[in-house]
Amino acid sequence: MTTTERPQRTPEEIRHRHAENLGHQVAAGVFNPKQLLTSLPDALRKFHPRYQLRNPVMFVVWAGSLLVTAFAIAEPSGFTIAVAVWLWFTVLFANLAEAVAEGRGKAQAESLRKTKKDSVARRLTDTGEERVPGTELRIGDLVVVEAGEVIPGDGDVVEGIATVDESAITGESAPVIRESGGDRSSVTGGTTVLSDRIVVKITTKPGESFVDRMIALVEGAERQKTPNEIALTILLSTLTIIFMLAVLALQPFAIYSGGEQSVIVLTALLVCLIPTTIGALLSAIGIAGMDRLVQRNVLAKSGRAVEAAGDIDTLLLDKTGTITWGNRRATEFIPVDGTAMETLVDAVRLSSLADGTPEGRSVVELCAERYGRSAEPTDHEKTGEFVPFTAQTRMSGIDLGGRSIRKGAASGFTVSDETQRIVDEISAEGGTPLVVAENDRVLGVIRLSDVVKPGMKERFAELRAMGIRTVMVTGDNPLTAKAIAAEAGVDDFLAEAKPEDKMALIRTEQEGGKLVAMTGDGTNDAPALAQADVGVAMNTGTSAAKEAGNMVDLDSDPTKLIEIVEIGKQLLITRGALTTFSIANDLAKYFAILPAMFAAIYPQLGLLNIMGLATPQSAILSAVIFNALIIVVLIPLALRGVRYKPSSAAALLRRNLLIYGLGGVVTPFAGIWLIDLLVRLIPGIG
């Protein structure tokens, strides 16, 4: 994986950077009560039956509201009208929860729409150039973009190199480099070229660009229920059917006992017993999970990916640019076998003049800074034959006046015991050794050092507390990989890794029943990204990588994967906590309504009226009002998410049961009692 060209940041800066993101700032931050008012029109539109049918629990409440309203019109009374009004409020508040969550996404989408610009493309033809609207471009078209022009569509740079302003998409003001070949060739339509000239090969159809897809996703137009949501919906529907049958079965017993119940009371009982709280908030929780990712500049292609992130067992992380800063630099020259330092420095400099890699440039810079050598070749040196570094030879050097100087990995040379010892020591300390030789005689070793990012060990400890195994993937030799892994605190490492090795590791983990997440940015990462359960592609990467992954990080920050896992965990915990709270609620409402229904027939049930509710009617109405209001109270929590602290599954279960289970029992007792104090003041009910 290549290192992102953006300025390096500390993990703390990375975690808080999204708060400064101009593109999505409108949706970030704490829940604002004004959102309830602005989302009200959308909530009212959701009263249509086609919306209600999507949620079986709330559809039952909607149908019950219609039924009670019909009775309120036919035989109006204060109690019947009050119950009908609050049942409709229950449906309204459920609609409002979803509308607020969707409204935040629409605000983000509107921000993204402002970045879209109608541009004229300079399309290349067999005879030259032609100017066409950007909407007429097709996959495979080649377009020229120069400084000051807007890139007309998504594609890959096939010729040239340029700096590009992507602030409209990412909110990042620093320009980025895009160049042909390699893993930084992808460009996004709507961004602006700041310098130079590039030729872009279009890879998407009009209307299917990256920005178009982002808009559709954050608006929820393509949102589908995840497997966990479907399973929970089935559970809630089953509970609703069971409670419906139980309520229907009560009437024959009530008639037999001489205490026939009205349809209004039975409907109120049904609505209060079915899990309306989680039924109303379920969709909002899922939408809010994707919203939290967008706030962090991550585009999730589906809710399934967010959920999967919360269930991850194994995390694959590239060493370079993720665990370490990725900018390995020459820090020391070590002569061997009696070689003079001056001789070694001279050879080291010559061997690196043609090495355009960051490591090669750092060698020349160290020669200049520490030993006063020129960073540019002399006229005499220019007459030599430079040997540039390639991934195949893994060497660089120069042939000059009968001298053949080479620099590369120790495996490419025949080395002495002293040289091998130094190479092993550097590797064991986490550095990278490069051997320098002249005419096959080894002169010395260059130490390249990479630095582990601060705070990584603590973050990996947090992941371990979550039960997640971390694996560092690197192309380094095993000794270097082991030293870096120990310093960073990862659980395991894969050294000298090739693309097929990543695939094999992912498959091995998945065959063991584990879910795997990884990051990637190159075309060679695409198969592994597609194979992983959560594949996070870097925005700087190729189109193939972005298509293969199920998430795209607009900041191209590989450490973001750790945050994504935390957001996924938070989503699952929020859903579980509110489900626990909702079901626990029913216990208190049971104690409020059932004694009120049958106290006249069975006076002994008065002992269960532990809240001291005034009358059967006030008890029923109070329970219905509480059932509606608790939805509004919990909307901010559903959108913000339950606070997540890394801990074991058993500890999380205990915490949920204690806070949301016990809280779900106690809160309705207090709430219904307080509401009853007000309801009993209403004439004809109290």
XYZ file of C-alpha atoms in Angstrom:
686
model
C 0.000 0.000 0.000
C 1.280 3.456 -0.814
C 1.429 6.123 1.800
C -1.139 8.865 1.431
C 0.282 12.111 0.202
C -1.720 14.193 2.656
C 0.053 15.760 5.657
C 0.733 13.198 8.385
C -1.400 13.523 11.509
C -1.323 12.036 14.959
C -4.070 9.506 15.842
C -5.715 12.154 18.059
C -5.847 14.594 15.137
C -7.204 11.824 12.923
C -9.990 11.014 15.380
C -11.155 14.614 15.622
C -10.553 15.770 12.062
C -14.067 14.885 10.909
C -15.475 17.651 13.125
C -13.736 20.147 10.828
C -14.991 18.581 7.626
C -16.659 21.422 5.742
C -18.525 19.138 3.368
C -20.427 17.304 6.094
C -20.372 19.774 8.945
C -24.083 20.429 8.577
C -24.915 16.926 9.779
C -22.251 16.547 12.428
C -22.640 17.325 16.087
C -25.199 16.726 18.756
C -28.917 16.205 18.148
C -30.743 19.525 17.786
C -34.420 19.671 18.871
C -35.089 21.938 15.861
C -34.611 18.837 13.709
C -37.933 17.539 15.052
C -39.713 20.596 13.643
C -37.934 20.615 10.281
C -38.590 16.877 9.844
C -42.301 17.153 10.689
C -43.509 17.445 7.044
C -41.654 14.246 6.117
C -43.081 12.514 9.194
C -46.619 13.463 8.168
C -46.053 12.070 4.666
C -45.110 8.739 6.224
C -48.682 8.251 7.480
C -49.431 6.754 4.071
C -50.137 2.981 4.347
C -47.304 2.068 1.960
C -44.796 3.477 4.472
C -46.461 1.870 7.468
C -46.537 -1.582 5.884
C -42.716 -1.607 5.928
C -42.796 -1.747 9.732
C -45.173 -4.485 11.004
C -45.138 -3.261 14.621
C -46.027 0.322 13.764
C -48.554 -0.821 11.169
C -50.495 -2.507 13.987
C -50.416 0.785 15.926
C -51.531 2.662 12.789
C -54.436 0.238 12.240
C -55.380 0.465 15.922
C -55.377 4.254 15.685
C -57.808 4.095 12.749
C -60.059 1.713 14.664
C -60.158 3.833 17.845
C -60.666 6.996 15.761
C -63.700 5.386 14.120
C -65.185 4.646 17.580
C -64.334 8.178 18.755
C -66.312 9.595 15.822
C -69.234 7.180 16.266
C -69.471 7.445 20.062
C -67.385 10.431 21.168
C -66.145 10.618 24.751
C -63.207 12.323 26.413
C -61.462 9.036 27.105
C -61.928 7.609 23.585
C -60.817 10.827 21.898
C -57.753 11.100 24.174
C -56.709 7.514 23.457
C -57.173 8.036 19.696
C -55.120 11.244 19.746
C -52.227 9.656 21.644
C -52.226 6.560 19.456
C -51.807 8.848 16.436
C -49.034 10.651 18.300
C -47.319 7.274 18.765
C -47.342 6.738 14.999
C -46.242 10.341 14.414
C -43.289 10.061 16.800
C -42.183 6.819 15.154
C -42.344 8.527 11.760
C -40.483 11.486 13.228
C -37.609 9.302 14.451
C -37.039 7.972 10.942
C -37.606 11.355 9.306
C -35.024 13.065 11.552
C -32.438 10.383 10.735
C -33.198 10.684 7.023
C -33.203 14.476 7.252
C -29.609 14.485 8.488
C -28.705 12.378 5.458
C -30.567 14.750 3.136
C -28.618 17.673 4.578
C -25.411 15.823 3.761
C -26.719 15.061 0.277
C -27.533 18.720 -0.316
C -23.990 19.617 0.695
C -22.688 17.080 -1.830
C -24.996 18.347 -4.593
C -23.374 21.745 -4.298
C -20.082 20.133 -5.292
C -21.499 18.876 -8.592
C -20.646 21.161 -11.469
C -21.800 20.989 -15.055
C -18.542 20.905 -16.955
C -17.419 20.774 -20.553
C -15.061 17.899 -21.308
C -12.182 17.948 -23.775
C -12.637 14.460 -25.229
C -9.813 12.985 -27.266
C -10.675 11.624 -30.712
C -8.696 10.103 -33.560
C -8.342 13.565 -35.116
C -7.664 15.607 -31.964
C -9.954 17.095 -29.320
C -13.657 17.877 -29.187
C -15.573 19.748 -26.521
C -18.649 17.912 -25.250
C -20.862 18.271 -22.145
C -19.694 16.112 -19.257
C -23.064 14.334 -19.312
C -22.260 12.855 -22.743
C -19.116 11.047 -21.616
C -19.134 7.265 -21.729
C -17.003 4.562 -20.122
C -13.637 4.347 -21.870
C -13.582 7.945 -23.168
C -10.279 9.794 -22.797
C -10.435 13.415 -21.668
C -7.749 16.053 -21.194
C -7.819 18.186 -18.033
C -5.407 21.052 -17.419
C -4.743 23.477 -14.565
C -7.874 25.366 -13.496
C -10.283 22.913 -15.148
C -12.830 20.672 -13.442
C -12.500 16.912 -13.925
C -15.719 16.039 -15.818
C -16.197 12.474 -14.543
C -14.816 9.663 -12.415
C -11.850 7.871 -13.916
C -8.192 6.889 -13.774
C -5.236 9.011 -14.840
C -3.586 7.265 -17.786
C -1.100 9.987 -18.679
C 0.644 12.729 -16.709
C 0.758 13.902 -13.104
C -1.060 16.806 -11.440
C -2.113 18.281 -8.115
C -5.863 18.096 -7.544
C -8.127 20.024 -5.172
C -10.565 17.503 -3.635
C -11.855 19.788 -0.876
C -15.354 19.800 -2.388
C -15.602 16.052 -1.768
C -13.428 15.411 1.274
C -13.373 18.761 3.057
C -9.564 18.536 3.019
C -7.972 21.808 1.914
C -4.545 20.349 1.113
C -4.201 19.407 -2.580
C -3.307 15.833 -3.500
C -1.155 14.249 -6.172
C -2.737 12.150 -8.910
C -0.558 10.365 -11.449
C -0.726 7.637 -14.056
C 0.228 4.130 -12.999
C 0.512 3.004 -9.404
C -2.115 3.338 -6.706
C -2.830 7.088 -6.870
C -4.446 7.222 -10.279
C -8.112 7.523 -9.350
C -9.826 10.913 -9.769
C -13.350 12.018 -8.860
C -15.655 14.059 -11.053
C -16.231 17.580 -9.746
C -12.716 18.012 -8.352
C -10.370 20.637 -9.785
C -6.908 20.268 -11.308
C -4.568 22.872 -9.841
C -1.434 22.282 -11.890
C -0.061 20.469 -14.926
C -1.973 18.345 -17.432
C -3.467 14.863 -17.174
C -5.381 12.505 -19.437
C -8.232 10.719 -17.669
C -9.959 7.524 -18.776
C -13.632 7.696 -17.772
C -14.769 4.674 -15.708
C -18.417 5.506 -14.866
C -21.606 6.350 -16.729
C -23.323 9.768 -16.315
C -25.486 9.747 -13.207
C -23.507 6.879 -11.675
C -20.496 8.867 -10.516
C -18.968 8.578 -7.072
C -20.754 11.739 -5.908
C -24.091 10.548 -7.349
C -23.753 7.276 -5.461
C -22.818 9.098 -2.264
C -25.903 11.288 -2.562
C -28.174 8.282 -3.081
C -26.653 6.425 -0.148
C -26.736 9.234 2.412
C -30.316 10.088 1.409
C -31.264 6.500 2.138
C -32.653 5.944 -1.360
C -30.721 2.703 -1.666
C -30.853 1.680 1.969
C -31.962 -1.893 2.491
C -32.518 -3.720 5.746
C -29.500 -5.608 6.993
C -29.691 -9.303 7.983
C -29.711 -8.392 11.685
C -32.483 -5.848 11.114
C -34.511 -8.409 9.197
C -34.034 -10.985 11.963
C -35.033 -8.451 14.640
C -38.052 -7.343 12.573
C -39.180 -10.974 12.364
C -38.768 -11.316 16.142
C -40.737 -8.131 16.798
C -43.449 -9.228 14.355
C -43.695 -12.583 16.108
C -44.025 -10.889 19.503
C -46.693 -8.598 18.053
C -48.711 -11.590 16.765
C -48.371 -13.373 20.128
C -49.571 -10.312 22.068
C -52.398 -9.800 19.574
C -53.624 -13.352 20.130
C -53.258 -12.922 23.892
C -55.326 -9.713 23.865
C -57.990 -11.273 21.656
C -58.151 -14.253 24.035
C -58.795 -11.927 26.986
C -62.201 -10.836 25.719
C -63.932 -14.263 25.990
C -62.649 -14.634 29.554
C -63.752 -11.084 30.354
C -67.245 -11.738 28.949
C -67.484 -14.994 30.905
C -66.513 -13.128 34.083
C -69.069 -10.400 33.443
C -66.545 -7.661 32.683
C -66.580 -7.240 28.914
C -63.852 -4.845 27.732
C -64.302 -2.145 25.113
C -62.408 -2.206 21.817
C -60.661 1.007 22.906
C -59.257 -0.601 26.051
C -58.182 -3.770 24.230
C -56.488 -1.701 21.506
C -54.680 0.394 24.116
C -53.526 -2.778 25.863
C -52.228 -4.251 22.601
C -50.327 -1.086 21.633
C -48.730 -0.844 25.072
C -47.676 -4.494 25.182
C -46.147 -4.843 21.708
C -42.513 -3.581 21.382
C -43.433 -0.199 19.892
C -40.339 1.600 21.244
C -37.745 -0.427 19.348
C -40.164 -0.846 16.435
C -40.324 2.933 16.099
C -36.556 3.486 16.457
C -35.153 0.495 14.554
C -34.892 2.213 11.177
C -33.482 5.408 12.709
C -30.719 3.443 14.470
C -29.566 1.910 11.178
C -29.649 5.208 9.285
C -27.780 6.960 12.105
C -25.030 4.325 11.983
C -24.292 5.158 8.346
C -24.603 8.853 9.204
C -21.835 8.556 11.812
C -19.578 7.014 9.183
C -20.299 9.817 6.715
C -19.423 12.344 9.425
C -16.012 10.664 9.507
C -15.694 10.882 5.718
C -16.350 7.176 5.143
C -18.836 6.073 2.505
C -20.463 2.746 3.352
C -22.053 1.128 0.312
C -24.566 -0.741 2.490
C -25.792 -1.032 6.057
C -24.660 -4.660 5.958
C -21.032 -3.446 5.853
C -21.537 -1.247 8.935
C -23.069 -4.148 10.839
C -20.320 -6.516 9.748
C -17.748 -4.043 11.090
C -19.334 -4.424 14.507
C -18.932 -8.204 14.399
C -15.320 -8.262 13.135
C -13.073 -10.926 14.656
C -9.850 -10.277 12.718
C -8.400 -6.972 11.542
C -5.764 -6.929 8.781
C -3.681 -3.755 8.805
C -0.880 -2.772 6.475
C 2.252 -1.744 8.318
C 3.267 1.118 6.059
C 1.111 4.195 6.482
C -1.177 2.485 8.983
C 0.865 1.268 11.930
C 3.960 3.251 10.986
C 4.253 6.648 9.336
C 5.506 4.861 6.228
C 8.286 7.313 5.429
C 11.342 5.113 6.021
C 14.451 7.230 6.003
C 18.169 6.554 6.008
C 19.462 7.214 9.518
C 22.903 5.563 9.569
C 25.696 4.237 7.334
C 27.682 1.304 8.783
C 30.973 0.310 7.046
C 32.029 -3.365 7.133
C 35.146 -5.441 6.536
C 37.538 -2.511 7.053
C 35.900 -0.100 4.612
C 36.574 3.587 5.323
C 33.502 5.745 6.056
C 34.443 8.181 3.259
C 34.555 5.334 0.771
C 31.182 4.018 1.938
C 29.516 7.466 1.806
C 30.829 7.993 -1.729
C 29.429 4.621 -2.865
C 26.152 5.087 -1.023
C 25.552 8.454 -2.690
C 26.338 7.175 -6.183
C 24.087 4.133 -5.695
C 21.107 6.339 -4.805
C 21.325 9.140 -7.358
C 19.046 7.185 -9.706
C 16.753 5.901 -6.933
C 13.615 8.051 -7.057
C 11.904 6.278 -4.168
C 11.462 8.181 -0.864
C 14.049 5.866 0.691
C 16.532 6.548 -2.091
C 16.072 10.302 -1.795
C 16.553 10.111 1.976
C 19.939 8.411 1.429
C 21.139 11.284 -0.773
C 19.769 13.831 1.720
C 21.645 12.178 4.597
C 24.866 12.258 2.556
C 24.339 15.981 1.990
C 23.290 16.901 5.535
C 25.740 14.803 7.536
C 28.702 14.444 5.210
C 28.509 17.566 3.036
C 28.115 15.735 -0.277
C 26.266 17.216 -3.228
C 22.668 16.089 -3.742
C 23.028 16.493 -7.526
C 25.241 14.413 -9.844
C 28.344 16.087 -11.253
C 28.995 16.347 -14.984
C 31.400 13.409 -14.729
C 28.852 11.289 -12.849
C 26.225 12.068 -15.487
C 28.351 10.191 -18.019
C 27.771 6.960 -16.099
C 24.916 4.537 -16.705
C 22.370 4.919 -13.920
C 20.456 1.815 -12.820
C 17.084 2.953 -11.379
C 15.319 1.026 -8.643
C 12.616 -1.416 -9.814
C 10.300 -3.704 -7.900
C 11.691 -6.671 -9.842
C 15.423 -6.165 -9.206
C 14.946 -4.354 -5.861
C 18.293 -2.674 -6.547
C 19.615 0.658 -7.782
C 23.084 1.888 -8.676
C 25.441 3.210 -11.302
C 28.095 1.911 -13.734
C 30.806 4.573 -13.939
C 34.400 4.302 -15.164
C 34.761 0.609 -14.497
C 32.967 0.856 -11.158
C 29.730 -1.098 -10.717
C 28.018 0.158 -7.562
C 24.785 -1.422 -6.354
C 22.484 -0.924 -3.379
C 19.715 -3.318 -2.367
C 18.432 -6.029 -0.042
C 21.038 -8.300 1.580
C 19.559 -11.327 -0.178
C 20.905 -9.986 -3.473
C 24.552 -10.109 -2.377
C 27.108 -12.541 -1.034
C 27.833 -11.122 2.406
C 30.375 -11.793 5.139
C 29.535 -12.922 8.656
C 30.063 -9.371 9.943
C 27.689 -7.940 7.354
C 25.068 -10.613 8.073
C 25.301 -9.861 11.805
C 24.698 -6.135 11.209
C 21.819 -6.885 8.827
C 20.200 -9.159 11.436
C 20.661 -6.583 14.209
C 19.040 -3.803 12.179
C 16.135 -6.087 11.252
C 15.678 -7.246 14.841
C 15.475 -3.598 15.951
C 12.687 -2.887 13.463
C 14.831 -1.165 10.852
C 15.386 -2.039 7.203
C 18.971 -2.879 6.127
C 20.240 -2.107 2.631
C 23.615 -3.446 1.527
C 25.964 -1.368 -0.675
C 28.593 -3.086 -2.838
C 31.175 -2.057 -5.426
C 32.162 -4.635 -8.059
C 30.491 -7.321 -5.890
C 32.531 -6.327 -2.815
C 30.279 -5.332 0.067
C 31.283 -1.952 1.539
C 28.638 -1.412 4.212
C 25.029 -1.305 5.303
C 22.442 1.503 5.274
C 19.961 1.605 8.150
C 16.437 2.677 7.150
C 14.153 3.435 10.091
C 10.384 3.549 10.196
C 8.505 4.941 13.175
C 5.401 3.466 14.782
C 2.663 6.095 15.101
C 2.113 7.279 18.680
C -0.880 5.819 20.467
C -1.144 2.725 18.253
C -0.294 0.316 21.082
C -3.137 1.706 23.189
C -5.592 1.452 20.285
C -4.630 -2.162 19.637
C -5.117 -2.880 23.339
C -8.650 -1.496 22.991
C -9.296 -3.796 20.035
C -7.992 -6.731 22.049
C -10.450 -5.835 24.803
C -13.209 -6.016 22.164
C -12.088 -9.553 21.323
C -10.606 -8.520 17.954
C -7.369 -10.089 16.745
C -5.056 -7.702 14.884
C -2.704 -8.890 12.138
C -0.037 -6.625 10.640
C 0.608 -7.266 6.945
C 3.944 -6.151 5.528
C 6.395 -6.855 2.754
C 9.290 -6.641 5.227
C 11.374 -9.651 6.197
C 10.217 -11.672 9.240
C 12.786 -10.168 11.626
C 11.783 -6.581 10.829
C 8.090 -7.492 10.900
C 8.464 -9.155 14.303
C 10.198 -6.096 15.802
C 7.569 -3.643 14.472
C 4.733 -5.947 15.562
C 6.140 -6.105 19.098
C 6.564 -2.332 19.288
C 3.075 -1.648 17.927
C 1.385 -4.289 20.083
C -0.398 -6.248 17.330
C -1.350 -9.864 17.967
C 0.247 -11.379 14.867
C 1.986 -10.455 11.614
C 2.331 -11.678 8.056
C 5.797 -10.911 6.643
C 6.919 -10.735 3.010
C 3.240 -10.650 2.087
C 2.092 -10.757 -1.528
C -1.511 -10.140 -2.705
C -2.179 -13.874 -2.851
C -0.904 -14.235 0.720
C -3.516 -11.714 1.907
C -6.234 -13.660 0.118
C -5.071 -16.922 1.667
C -5.023 -15.418 5.170
C -8.519 -13.958 4.778
C -9.920 -17.261 3.540
C -8.254 -19.195 6.345
C -9.809 -16.882 8.936
C -13.231 -17.055 7.285
C -13.125 -20.843 7.099
C -12.729 -20.757 10.864
C -16.020 -18.870 11.130
C -14.475 -15.432 11.643
C -15.308 -12.097 10.039
C -12.341 -10.224 8.545
C -11.738 -6.537 7.797
C -8.887 -4.999 5.799
C -7.841 -1.846 3.958
C -6.342 -1.481 0.483
C -5.764 1.000 -2.302
C -4.184 -0.781 -5.261
C -5.541 -2.906 -8.086
C -3.680 -5.862 -6.583
C -5.630 -5.315 -3.329
C -9.000 -5.596 -5.104
C -9.405 -9.416 -4.777
C -8.642 -9.313 -1.049
C -10.948 -6.310 -0.515
C -13.757 -8.179 -2.256
C -13.077 -11.333 -0.212
C -13.000 -9.526 3.160
C -16.253 -9.081 5.058
C -15.378 -5.403 5.491
C -13.127 -4.005 2.771
C -12.190 -0.341 3.163
C -10.747 1.168 -0.016
C -8.720 4.363 0.063
C -10.040 7.266 -2.007
C -6.499 7.782 -3.322
C -6.558 4.251 -4.695
C -7.530 2.833 -8.040
C -11.092 2.513 -9.316
C -10.748 -1.279 -9.101
C -10.000 -1.072 -5.368
C -12.927 1.292 -4.723
C -15.308 -0.964 -6.639
C -14.109 -4.062 -4.761
C -14.426 -2.621 -1.250
C -17.742 -2.116 0.519
C -16.533 1.133 2.100
C -14.483 4.043 0.766
C -12.470 6.313 3.055
C -12.418 9.793 1.529
C -9.511 10.805 3.772
C -7.433 7.820 2.621
C -6.401 7.201 6.219
C -5.769 3.468 6.795
C -6.097 3.833 10.585
C -9.748 4.817 10.012
C -10.528 1.093 9.946
C -10.213 1.050 13.739
C -12.841 3.808 14.029
C -15.103 1.967 11.583
C -15.029 -1.112 13.817
C -15.934 1.039 16.827
C -18.866 2.610 14.944
C -20.107 -0.851 13.932
C -19.886 -2.009 17.551
C -21.766 1.084 18.678
C -24.534 0.421 16.144
C -25.062 -3.151 17.358
C -24.901 -2.145 21.017
C -27.400 0.697 20.487
C -29.845 -1.636 18.798
C -29.436 -4.256 21.533
C -29.729 -1.722 24.361
C -32.919 -0.132 23.021
C -34.429 -3.551 22.294
C -33.770 -4.530 25.908
C -35.273 -1.248 27.129
C -38.346 -1.646 24.913
C -39.180 -5.175 26.032
C -38.531 -4.303 29.693
C -40.999 -1.404 29.291
C -43.827 -3.833 28.708
C -43.566 -5.190 32.245
C -44.434 -1.841 33.834
C -47.246 -1.168 31.353
C -48.624 -4.625 32.177
C -48.855 -3.621 35.841
C -50.564 -0.347 34.847
C -53.246 -1.628 32.489
C -54.259 -5.163 33.491
C -55.188 -4.333 37.112
C -57.156 -1.359 35.800
C -59.050 -3.561 33.338
C -60.188 -6.204 35.826
C -60.113 -4.462 39.219
C -63.917 -4.138 39.168
C -64.335 -7.891 38.638
C -61.447 -9.096 40.766
C -60.818 -6.605 43.593
C -57.760 -8.640 44.591
C -55.991 -7.218 41.506
C -55.946 -3.898 43.288
C -52.831 -5.166 45.094
C -51.014 -5.006 41.735
C -51.843 -1.312 41.383
C -48.532 -0.494 43.052
C -48.379 2.932 41.353
C -51.664 3.975 42.981
C -53.205 5.032 39.677
C -56.443 6.981 40.123
C -58.952 5.181 37.882
C -58.923 2.436 35.224
C -59.324 5.071 32.522
C -56.492 7.266 33.834
C -54.246 4.204 34.152
C -54.862 3.143 30.539
C -54.508 6.659 29.135
C -51.326 7.278 31.160
C -49.751 4.103 29.775
C -50.684 5.100 26.206
C -49.231 8.607 26.666
C -46.012 7.239 28.153
C -45.754 4.743 25.293
C -45.800 7.648 22.823
C -43.552 10.079 24.698
C -40.760 7.584 25.392
C -40.167 7.348 21.629
C -39.441 11.082 21.418
C -37.219 10.929 24.496
C -35.120 8.147 22.962
C -34.705 9.697 19.476
C -31.477 11.563 20.456
C -30.000 8.343 21.896
C -30.924 6.380 18.760
C -29.232 8.979 16.549
C -26.184 9.556 18.730
C -25.736 5.917 19.694
C -25.086 4.328 23.058
C -21.641 5.234 24.345
C -19.268 2.385 23.616
C -16.358 1.331 25.805
C -14.123 -1.560 24.720
C -14.942 -4.588 26.870
C -15.870 -8.248 26.602
C -19.241 -9.471 25.355
C -20.155 -10.702 28.856
C -19.371 -7.284 30.366
C -21.444 -5.537 27.690
C -24.374 -7.866 28.362
C -24.231 -7.167 32.104
C -24.057 -3.421 31.457
C -27.026 -3.525 29.066
C -29.152 -5.551 31.456
C -28.284 -3.310 34.378
C -28.776 0.047 32.662
C -31.327 -0.605 29.920
C -33.014 -3.701 31.325
C -33.480 -2.383 34.858
C -33.955 1.139 33.512
C -36.612 -0.123 31.139
C -38.546 -1.523 34.097
C -38.143 1.404 36.494
C -38.614 4.317 34.038
C -42.217 3.442 33.013
C -43.295 3.077 36.658
C -42.079 6.590 37.402
C -43.264 8.008 34.067
C -46.767 6.531 34.152
C -47.219 7.614 37.774
C -46.274 11.212 36.968
C -48.503 11.294 33.882
C -51.388 9.875 35.931
C -51.082 12.800 38.357
C -51.910 15.096 35.436
C -54.420 12.859 33.660
C -56.570 12.448 36.760
C -57.257 16.194 36.604
C -59.114 15.766 33.280
C -62.905 15.696 33.838
C -64.489 12.341 33.021
C -61.165 10.452 33.275
C -59.811 11.109 36.769
